[in-house]
């Protein structure tokens, strides 16, 4: 199965990730999607969580922080199964065996000069802010990276300290779990290249 093009950053069933201080633009589907693993599988033609459960046994996207990003010209033509927005947050609990609670996620300080849009599957329709830190905490938004004489950032604006990158090609062809590892790998490379 192929990944539908048009996403800036796509986080599926992951925890403890930060996407902060980026300009995310010209993505036809959505700027950033944060989704539970079983939700993402349920929206695809791939086997659901009862047939292809999450490797870790955890489906929920928890403790992720998406903050201080600027969105420009995103979500102009999302696929019909995906709600429209600069940010799309989906944790629908399609599997009782793998609940998607979405503990302590944080969305704050994100803007779009053309008007910020989002979709949230939370009952109140708002993006979660339960995991947002105060300005005195050590994970407060960082300043823009310094540029060397070449104009290349000295550190990546994508804060991916907690991300474990795949070290080899997927071993089981067609498995959704392997595809998601490649999606994370692809998003990191594409986002980094676009930012340079």
PDB file of N, CA and C in Angstrom, residues 14-15 34 36 58-64 89-91 93 99-107 122 128-131:
ATOM      1  N   UNK A  14       2.389   7.295  18.220  1.00  0.00           N
ATOM      2  CA  UNK A  14       3.683   7.545  18.860  1.00  0.00           C
ATOM      3  C   UNK A  14       3.504   8.401  20.109  1.00  0.00           C
ATOM      4  N   UNK A  15       4.477   8.363  20.963  1.00  0.00           N
ATOM      5  CA  UNK A  15       4.440   9.148  22.196  1.00  0.00           C
ATOM      6  C   UNK A  15       5.761   9.870  22.395  1.00  0.00           C
ATOM      7  N   UNK A  34      -1.843  13.963  13.926  1.00  0.00           N
ATOM      8  CA  UNK A  34      -1.494  13.130  15.073  1.00  0.00           C
ATOM      9  C   UNK A  34      -2.666  12.180  15.250  1.00  0.00           C
ATOM     10  N   UNK A  36      -4.061   8.051  16.585  1.00  0.00           N
ATOM     11  CA  UNK A  36      -3.849   6.768  17.229  1.00  0.00           C
ATOM     12  C   UNK A  36      -3.589   5.722  16.157  1.00  0.00           C
ATOM     13  N   UNK A  58       0.537  -0.759  22.401  1.00  0.00           N
ATOM     14  CA  UNK A  58      -0.002   0.570  22.717  1.00  0.00           C
ATOM     15  C   UNK A  58      -0.400   1.263  21.423  1.00  0.00           C
ATOM     16  N   UNK A  59      -1.660   1.664  21.322  1.00  0.00           N
ATOM     17  CA  UNK A  59      -2.159   2.301  20.102  1.00  0.00           C
ATOM     18  C   UNK A  59      -2.262   3.814  20.220  1.00  0.00           C
ATOM     19  N   UNK A  60      -2.309   4.316  21.426  1.00  0.00           N
ATOM     20  CA  UNK A  60      -2.572   5.727  21.667  1.00  0.00           C
ATOM     21  C   UNK A  60      -1.367   6.610  21.363  1.00  0.00           C
ATOM     22  N   UNK A  61      -1.631   7.804  20.840  1.00  0.00           N
ATOM     23  CA  UNK A  61      -0.595   8.832  20.686  1.00  0.00           C
ATOM     24  C   UNK A  61      -0.644   9.689  21.948  1.00  0.00           C
ATOM     25  N   UNK A  62       0.390   9.615  22.766  1.00  0.00           N
ATOM     26  CA  UNK A  62       0.406  10.279  24.074  1.00  0.00           C
ATOM     27  C   UNK A  62       1.617  11.192  24.242  1.00  0.00           C
ATOM     28  N   UNK A  63       1.456  12.237  25.042  1.00  0.00           N
ATOM     29  CA  UNK A  63       2.533  13.134  25.465  1.00  0.00           C
ATOM     30  C   UNK A  63       3.309  13.741  24.296  1.00  0.00           C
ATOM     31  N   UNK A  64       2.624  14.020  23.205  1.00  0.00           N
ATOM     32  CA  UNK A  64       3.247  14.689  22.069  1.00  0.00           C
ATOM     33  C   UNK A  64       3.003  16.181  22.196  1.00  0.00           C
ATOM     34  N   UNK A  89      -6.233  15.994  14.546  1.00  0.00           N
ATOM     35  CA  UNK A  89      -5.987  15.141  15.709  1.00  0.00           C
ATOM     36  C   UNK A  89      -7.086  14.087  15.759  1.00  0.00           C
ATOM     37  N   UNK A  90      -6.709  12.809  15.611  1.00  0.00           N
ATOM     38  CA  UNK A  90      -7.691  11.722  15.553  1.00  0.00           C
ATOM     39  C   UNK A  90      -7.310  10.577  16.485  1.00  0.00           C
ATOM     40  N   UNK A  91      -8.144  10.339  17.473  1.00  0.00           N
ATOM     41  CA  UNK A  91      -8.031   9.154  18.328  1.00  0.00           C
ATOM     42  C   UNK A  91      -9.463   8.677  18.547  1.00  0.00           C
ATOM     43  N   UNK A  93     -10.665   5.399  18.941  1.00  0.00           N
ATOM     44  CA  UNK A  93     -10.891   4.148  19.670  1.00  0.00           C
ATOM     45  C   UNK A  93     -11.647   3.110  18.865  1.00  0.00           C
ATOM     46  N   UNK A  99      -7.046   0.688  23.479  1.00  0.00           N
ATOM     47  CA  UNK A  99      -7.665   2.016  23.646  1.00  0.00           C
ATOM     48  C   UNK A  99      -6.721   3.153  23.277  1.00  0.00           C
ATOM     49  N   UNK A 100      -7.294   4.215  22.735  1.00  0.00           N
ATOM     50  CA  UNK A 100      -6.543   5.409  22.366  1.00  0.00           C
ATOM     51  C   UNK A 100      -7.034   6.571  23.225  1.00  0.00           C
ATOM     52  N   UNK A 101      -6.363   6.771  24.346  1.00  0.00           N
ATOM     53  CA  UNK A 101      -6.808   7.797  25.293  1.00  0.00           C
ATOM     54  C   UNK A 101      -6.194   9.166  25.026  1.00  0.00           C
ATOM     55  N   UNK A 102      -5.027   9.214  24.434  1.00  0.00           N
ATOM     56  CA  UNK A 102      -4.409  10.495  24.105  1.00  0.00           C
ATOM     57  C   UNK A 102      -4.024  11.312  25.323  1.00  0.00           C
ATOM     58  N   UNK A 103      -3.348  10.696  26.285  1.00  0.00           N
ATOM     59  CA  UNK A 103      -2.959  11.386  27.511  1.00  0.00           C
ATOM     60  C   UNK A 103      -1.904  12.457  27.267  1.00  0.00           C
ATOM     61  N   UNK A 104      -2.124  13.616  27.863  1.00  0.00           N
ATOM     62  CA  UNK A 104      -1.125  14.680  27.979  1.00  0.00           C
ATOM     63  C   UNK A 104      -0.522  15.167  26.663  1.00  0.00           C
ATOM     64  N   UNK A 105      -1.303  15.175  25.594  1.00  0.00           N
ATOM     65  CA  UNK A 105      -0.834  15.810  24.364  1.00  0.00           C
ATOM     66  C   UNK A 105      -0.984  17.315  24.509  1.00  0.00           C
ATOM     67  N   UNK A 106      -0.196  18.064  23.733  1.00  0.00           N
ATOM     68  CA  UNK A 106      -0.236  19.516  23.817  1.00  0.00           C
ATOM     69  C   UNK A 106      -0.154  20.135  22.433  1.00  0.00           C
ATOM     70  N   UNK A 107      -1.120  20.976  22.125  1.00  0.00           N
ATOM     71  CA  UNK A 107      -1.120  21.775  20.900  1.00  0.00           C
ATOM     72  C   UNK A 107      -1.274  23.223  21.338  1.00  0.00           C
ATOM     73  N   UNK A 122     -11.626  14.987  19.892  1.00  0.00           N
ATOM     74  CA  UNK A 122     -12.030  15.121  21.295  1.00  0.00           C
ATOM     75  C   UNK A 122     -13.507  15.501  21.376  1.00  0.00           C
ATOM     76  N   UNK A 128      -6.104  19.036  22.260  1.00  0.00           N
ATOM     77  CA  UNK A 128      -5.719  18.842  23.654  1.00  0.00           C
ATOM     78  C   UNK A 128      -4.613  19.799  24.097  1.00  0.00           C
ATOM     79  N   UNK A 129      -4.693  20.224  25.351  1.00  0.00           N
ATOM     80  CA  UNK A 129      -3.669  21.086  25.941  1.00  0.00           C
ATOM     81  C   UNK A 129      -3.220  20.563  27.308  1.00  0.00           C
ATOM     82  N   UNK A 130      -3.672  19.380  27.693  1.00  0.00           N
ATOM     83  CA  UNK A 130      -3.358  18.836  29.015  1.00  0.00           C
ATOM     84  C   UNK A 130      -1.884  18.603  29.268  1.00  0.00           C
ATOM     85  N   UNK A 131      -1.102  18.421  28.221  1.00  0.00           N
ATOM     86  CA  UNK A 131       0.326  18.174  28.391  1.00  0.00           C
ATOM     87  C   UNK A 131       1.184  19.402  28.170  1.00  0.00           C
TER      88      UNK A 131
END
